[in-house]
Structures are given as C-alpha cells and as structure tokens.
Amino acid sequence: MKRLLYVFLSLLLTAFANIKSYSQQSQITGAWTMKAENLDHVLLFTNGHYSYSVYSVEDKKFHHTDGGIWRGDGNNRESGNLQLTTEFNTSEKSLVGKTFTCVYAIKEGRLETNITGKQLTFTRIDAGNGPLNATWRISAREQNGELYNIPPAARKTIKILTGTRFQWAAINTETGEFFGTGGGTYSFTDGRYTEKIEFFSRDGSRVGMQLSFEGSVKEDKWQHRGKSSKGDPIYEVWTKED
C-alpha cells in the first residue's frame, strides 16, 4: 500500500512539474518584435527552438540572425532564466555549439530580456497558436519526379513557425557554416500556405514577394507543393522537430 502511494505521489509531482514547465513555455512561445534605429528586430520561440533576426523591410536589407535550442528553468511562467544553445550565428560563427543563459520577464504583452546581450523590450506579435506552430526540418524533396529522403544530419534546413511568422535557415551545427535564411509572415487556411517575405539573406530583391503553396499537416509531417521564389516547382516534406 505504501509503495502504491509513493508511486502515485511521484507521478503526481512529475505531472505537476510538466504542467508548470509547459505553462512557462506557453508564455514565451510565439513571435515578438521591436524597432530600433530603423531596423526590425524579431524573436521567434517554438516549444524547443528560437531565432533572433535583424533586418530592414523598408531598405530590403538583412543584417543578422542567430538561433538554436532553448530551455526554461521552470521556476515561473512569466519570468526566469533561459538556457540557449546556439546552432547558427551569422555575426560570430565561433558561438555555434556554445550554451549561455539569459533572463526574461513578460508583462502586459511585453517581453524584457537580455537575450542579445543588451536589455531590450519586445512587443508580442502572436502567441504561437496554429497547426504549423513548431520547428520543422526538411526531410524529403522531389527532384525530377522522384521523392528523395533527407536524413537527419548536422547540415540541415530548418523552418521555425509561430502563429503568424516564419523563418527558414540552412545551417551546419558541427562546422558553424551558414548557407542562407529568409523569413516574414505567413497564413495557413483551407489547405493553402502563403508566405510574404520580409528578409532574404541571399537576395534582398525578393523582399515583398508572396509565395503560395498547397499544404497539409498529418501528425509530425508537413508537406507542400508550389513554386519557389525563383519560380521553380517544388514539393517538400518537413518533419516536426519540437
């Protein structure tokens, strides 16, 4: 009887801890923005990944991005510490693979944090709602009429989506190499995925373009078919990472 009671209490405490941790994550997940010196600063958080980007929509110029994996300390859903492990950084490649800690506090739709090394205040854009809210890794691509699988590897392309914002990044987490990124706003309605580009590291002339795809989500797979920003036909399958 005592053993059963001990097991029950252990399970109850574990469940409570998980709920508490989830509540904290649900407070910070989503998209956040601020404007400084005519530059757009955007933070994206899914349940396990984050990205921070700096760019100018008006000038069609990309300045910086970094991102990776984050974990909360679970102490408080509205404030606490974040542990971040860098998977890409366009300004300082040597930081890839490093883990650092920052603090945050959320109050009245604003996020105060020193995640960039400076104390900044961001305003919430969305709370990370919707079927595509996650970090996705490209796992298959059609070429010449055949679908080729792309197994997990250090060299990968990921796509971070909150409720209304997206960012893709082509990276190598072992070497720190960075191959490109782009992002902006998106919608997903009635099987139609549409994104509007706000920044593109390889070609600023594509800022403002709108791309539309037929898409669907089933369990941990997201597939879409359409045309790339170059106008080439594409069919891709993405697998959920968090």
CSV table of C-alpha atoms in Angstrom, one decimal:
chain,number,residue,atom,x,y,z
A,1,MET,CA,0.0,0.0,0.0
A,2,LYS,CA,2.8,2.4,0.9
A,3,ARG,CA,4.6,1.5,-2.3
A,4,LEU,CA,1.5,2.3,-4.4
A,5,LEU,CA,1.0,5.6,-2.5
A,6,TYR,CA,4.7,6.5,-3.2
A,7,VAL,CA,4.3,5.7,-6.9
A,8,PHE,CA,1.1,7.8,-7.1
A,9,LEU,CA,2.7,10.8,-5.4
A,10,SER,CA,5.7,10.5,-7.7
A,11,LEU,CA,3.6,10.5,-10.8
A,12,LEU,CA,1.5,13.4,-9.5
A,13,LEU,CA,4.6,15.5,-8.8
A,14,THR,CA,6.0,14.7,-12.2
A,15,ALA,CA,2.8,15.7,-13.9
A,16,PHE,CA,2.7,18.9,-11.9
A,17,ALA,CA,6.3,19.8,-12.9
A,18,ASN,CA,5.5,19.1,-16.6
A,19,ILE,CA,2.4,21.3,-16.5
A,20,LYS,CA,4.3,24.1,-14.8
A,21,SER,CA,7.1,23.8,-17.4
A,22,TYR,CA,4.6,23.8,-20.2
A,23,SER,CA,2.9,26.9,-18.8
A,24,GLN,CA,6.1,28.7,-18.7
A,25,GLN,CA,6.9,27.8,-22.3
A,26,SER,CA,3.4,28.7,-23.5
A,27,GLN,CA,4.0,32.2,-22.1
A,28,ILE,CA,7.2,32.9,-24.1
A,29,THR,CA,6.4,30.9,-27.3
A,30,GLY,CA,5.3,32.9,-30.2
A,31,ALA,CA,6.6,35.9,-32.0
A,32,TRP,CA,8.0,39.2,-30.6
A,33,THR,CA,9.1,42.4,-32.3
A,34,MET,CA,10.8,45.7,-31.6
A,35,LYS,CA,12.1,48.6,-33.7
A,36,ALA,CA,15.4,50.3,-33.1
A,37,GLU,CA,17.4,52.6,-35.4
A,38,ASN,CA,15.0,51.9,-38.3
A,39,LEU,CA,15.7,48.2,-38.0
A,40,ASP,CA,13.2,45.4,-37.4
A,41,HIS,CA,14.2,43.0,-34.6
A,42,VAL,CA,12.1,39.8,-34.4
A,43,LEU,CA,12.3,37.0,-31.9
A,44,LEU,CA,10.6,33.6,-32.6
A,45,PHE,CA,10.1,30.9,-29.9
A,46,THR,CA,8.6,27.5,-30.5
A,47,ASN,CA,8.5,24.8,-27.8
A,48,GLY,CA,12.2,24.0,-28.2
A,49,HIS,CA,13.8,26.4,-30.7
A,50,TYR,CA,14.3,30.1,-31.1
A,51,SER,CA,15.6,32.6,-33.6
A,52,TYR,CA,16.5,36.3,-33.5
A,53,SER,CA,16.7,38.3,-36.7
A,54,VAL,CA,17.6,41.9,-37.5
A,55,TYR,CA,16.7,43.4,-40.9
A,56,SER,CA,15.0,46.4,-42.7
A,57,VAL,CA,11.9,45.7,-44.7
A,58,GLU,CA,12.0,49.3,-46.0
A,59,ASP,CA,15.6,49.0,-47.3
A,60,LYS,CA,15.3,45.3,-48.1
A,61,LYS,CA,18.5,44.6,-46.2
A,62,PHE,CA,19.3,41.7,-44.0
A,63,HIS,CA,21.7,42.4,-41.1
A,64,HIS,CA,21.9,39.4,-38.7
A,65,THR,CA,20.3,36.2,-37.4
A,66,ASP,CA,21.1,33.7,-34.7
A,67,GLY,CA,19.2,30.8,-33.1
A,68,GLY,CA,19.2,27.4,-31.7
A,69,ILE,CA,17.7,25.4,-28.8
A,70,TRP,CA,16.3,26.9,-25.6
A,71,ARG,CA,15.2,25.5,-22.3
A,72,GLY,CA,13.5,27.3,-19.4
A,73,ASP,CA,14.3,26.9,-15.7
A,74,GLY,CA,10.6,26.1,-14.9
A,75,ASN,CA,10.5,28.4,-11.8
A,76,ASN,CA,8.0,30.9,-13.1
A,77,ARG,CA,6.0,31.1,-16.3
A,78,GLU,CA,6.2,34.9,-16.5
A,79,SER,CA,9.9,35.4,-15.6
A,80,GLY,CA,13.1,33.4,-15.2
A,81,ASN,CA,16.2,32.1,-16.9
A,82,LEU,CA,16.6,30.7,-20.4
A,83,GLN,CA,19.4,28.4,-21.4
A,84,LEU,CA,20.2,28.8,-25.1
A,85,THR,CA,22.4,26.6,-27.2
A,86,THR,CA,23.5,28.3,-30.4
A,87,GLU,CA,23.0,26.4,-33.7
A,88,PHE,CA,23.7,29.3,-36.0
A,89,ASN,CA,25.0,32.9,-35.8
A,90,THR,CA,25.8,35.0,-38.8
A,91,SER,CA,27.9,37.5,-36.9
A,92,GLU,CA,30.0,35.2,-34.8
A,93,LYS,CA,30.5,31.6,-36.1
A,94,SER,CA,32.6,30.7,-33.0
A,95,LEU,CA,29.4,30.8,-30.8
A,96,VAL,CA,27.8,27.8,-32.6
A,97,GLY,CA,27.6,24.9,-30.1
A,98,LYS,CA,28.0,27.2,-27.1
A,99,THR,CA,25.4,27.5,-24.3
A,100,PHE,CA,24.6,30.7,-22.5
A,101,THR,CA,22.0,31.9,-20.0
A,102,CYS,CA,19.8,35.0,-20.3
A,103,VAL,CA,16.9,36.4,-18.2
A,104,TYR,CA,13.4,37.3,-19.3
A,105,ALA,CA,10.2,38.8,-17.9
A,106,ILE,CA,6.8,39.0,-19.5
A,107,LYS,CA,4.2,41.6,-18.5
A,108,GLU,CA,1.2,43.1,-20.3
A,109,GLY,CA,2.2,41.7,-23.7
A,110,ARG,CA,5.8,42.8,-23.5
A,111,LEU,CA,9.0,40.7,-23.2
A,112,GLU,CA,12.0,42.2,-21.4
A,113,THR,CA,15.2,40.2,-22.0
A,114,ASN,CA,18.9,40.4,-22.4
A,115,ILE,CA,19.0,37.6,-25.0
A,116,THR,CA,21.0,39.7,-27.3
A,117,GLY,CA,23.5,40.8,-24.7
A,118,LYS,CA,21.6,44.0,-24.1
A,119,GLN,CA,18.4,44.6,-22.2
A,120,LEU,CA,15.7,45.1,-24.8
A,121,THR,CA,11.9,45.2,-24.7
A,122,PHE,CA,9.8,43.4,-27.3
A,123,THR,CA,6.1,43.5,-28.1
A,124,ARG,CA,4.2,40.3,-28.7
A,125,ILE,CA,3.0,39.6,-32.3
A,126,ASP,CA,1.4,36.3,-31.7
A,127,ALA,CA,1.2,33.5,-29.0
A,128,GLY,CA,2.3,30.7,-31.2
A,129,ASN,CA,-1.1,29.3,-32.0
A,130,GLY,CA,-2.0,27.2,-35.0
A,131,PRO,CA,-1.2,23.8,-36.6
A,132,LEU,CA,2.2,24.9,-38.0
A,133,ASN,CA,3.5,26.3,-34.7
A,134,ALA,CA,6.7,24.3,-34.4
A,135,THR,CA,10.3,24.0,-35.7
A,136,TRP,CA,10.4,21.8,-38.8
A,137,ARG,CA,13.3,20.1,-40.6
A,138,ILE,CA,13.2,19.3,-44.3
A,139,SER,CA,13.1,15.6,-44.6
A,140,ALA,CA,12.2,14.9,-48.3
A,141,ARG,CA,12.3,16.8,-51.6
A,142,GLU,CA,11.1,15.9,-55.1
A,143,GLN,CA,13.6,16.1,-57.9
A,144,ASN,CA,13.0,15.1,-61.5
A,145,GLY,CA,9.7,13.4,-60.4
A,146,GLU,CA,11.2,11.3,-57.6
A,147,LEU,CA,11.0,12.0,-53.9
A,148,TYR,CA,14.4,11.8,-52.1
A,149,ASN,CA,14.6,11.4,-48.4
A,150,ILE,CA,16.9,13.8,-46.5
A,151,PRO,CA,18.0,12.1,-43.3
A,152,PRO,CA,18.8,14.0,-40.1
A,153,ALA,CA,22.4,15.5,-40.1
A,154,ALA,CA,24.4,18.4,-38.9
A,155,ARG,CA,23.9,20.0,-42.3
A,156,LYS,CA,20.2,20.8,-42.4
A,157,THR,CA,17.5,23.2,-43.3
A,158,ILE,CA,15.0,24.1,-40.6
A,159,LYS,CA,11.9,26.3,-40.6
A,160,ILE,CA,10.7,28.0,-37.4
A,161,LEU,CA,7.0,28.9,-37.4
A,162,THR,CA,4.9,30.6,-34.8
A,163,GLY,CA,1.3,31.6,-35.2
A,164,THR,CA,1.9,34.2,-38.0
A,165,ARG,CA,5.7,34.4,-38.6
A,166,PHE,CA,8.2,32.1,-40.3
A,167,GLN,CA,11.9,31.8,-40.7
A,168,TRP,CA,14.0,29.2,-42.6
A,169,ALA,CA,17.7,28.7,-42.1
A,170,ALA,CA,20.2,26.4,-43.9
A,171,ILE,CA,23.0,25.6,-41.4
A,172,ASN,CA,25.6,23.2,-40.3
A,173,THR,CA,25.7,22.7,-36.5
A,174,GLU,CA,29.0,20.9,-36.5
A,175,THR,CA,31.1,23.4,-38.6
A,176,GLY,CA,29.1,26.5,-37.8
A,177,GLU,CA,28.6,27.2,-41.5
A,178,PHE,CA,25.6,29.3,-42.5
A,179,PHE,CA,24.2,29.0,-46.0
A,180,GLY,CA,21.2,31.3,-46.0
A,181,THR,CA,18.0,32.4,-44.4
A,182,GLY,CA,14.7,34.2,-45.1
A,183,GLY,CA,11.5,35.0,-43.2
A,184,GLY,CA,8.4,37.0,-42.8
A,185,THR,CA,4.7,36.5,-42.3
A,186,TYR,CA,2.5,33.6,-43.3
A,187,SER,CA,-1.0,32.3,-43.3
A,188,PHE,CA,-2.4,28.7,-43.5
A,189,THR,CA,-6.0,28.5,-44.4
A,190,ASP,CA,-8.1,25.7,-46.1
A,191,GLY,CA,-5.0,23.8,-47.2
A,192,ARG,CA,-3.3,26.9,-48.6
A,193,TYR,CA,0.0,28.0,-47.1
A,194,THR,CA,1.0,31.6,-48.1
A,195,GLU,CA,4.1,33.5,-47.0
A,196,LYS,CA,5.2,37.0,-47.6
A,197,ILE,CA,9.0,37.6,-47.5
A,198,GLU,CA,10.3,40.4,-45.2
A,199,PHE,CA,14.0,39.4,-45.4
A,200,PHE,CA,16.2,37.2,-47.5
A,201,SER,CA,19.9,37.0,-46.8
A,202,ARG,CA,20.9,35.9,-50.4
A,203,ASP,CA,18.8,38.4,-52.4
A,204,GLY,CA,17.1,41.5,-51.0
A,205,SER,CA,15.2,42.0,-54.2
A,206,ARG,CA,12.8,39.2,-53.1
A,207,VAL,CA,11.6,41.1,-50.1
A,208,GLY,CA,7.9,41.8,-50.6
A,209,MET,CA,7.3,38.6,-52.7
A,210,GLN,CA,4.3,36.5,-51.8
A,211,LEU,CA,4.6,32.7,-52.3
A,212,SER,CA,1.6,30.3,-52.1
A,213,PHE,CA,1.6,26.5,-51.7
A,214,GLU,CA,-0.9,23.7,-51.4
A,215,GLY,CA,-0.2,22.2,-48.0
A,216,SER,CA,-1.3,19.7,-45.4
A,217,VAL,CA,-0.2,18.5,-41.9
A,218,LYS,CA,-0.6,15.0,-40.7
A,219,GLU,CA,0.9,14.0,-37.4
A,220,ASP,CA,4.5,15.2,-37.4
A,221,LYS,CA,4.7,15.7,-41.2
A,222,TRP,CA,4.0,18.9,-43.2
A,223,GLN,CA,4.1,18.7,-47.0
A,224,HIS,CA,3.6,21.5,-49.5
A,225,ARG,CA,3.7,21.9,-53.3
A,226,GLY,CA,4.1,25.1,-55.2
A,227,LYS,CA,6.8,27.3,-56.7
A,228,SER,CA,10.0,28.7,-55.1
A,229,SER,CA,11.0,32.4,-55.0
A,230,LYS,CA,12.9,31.7,-58.2
A,231,GLY,CA,9.8,30.3,-59.9
A,232,ASP,CA,10.9,26.7,-59.8
A,233,PRO,CA,8.3,24.0,-59.0
A,234,ILE,CA,8.9,22.3,-55.6
A,235,TYR,CA,7.4,19.6,-53.5
A,236,GLU,CA,8.8,19.2,-50.0
A,237,VAL,CA,8.1,17.2,-46.8
A,238,TRP,CA,9.1,18.7,-43.4
A,239,THR,CA,9.3,16.8,-40.1
A,240,LYS,CA,8.5,18.3,-36.8
A,241,GLU,CA,11.5,18.8,-34.5
A,242,ASP,CA,9.7,20.0,-31.3
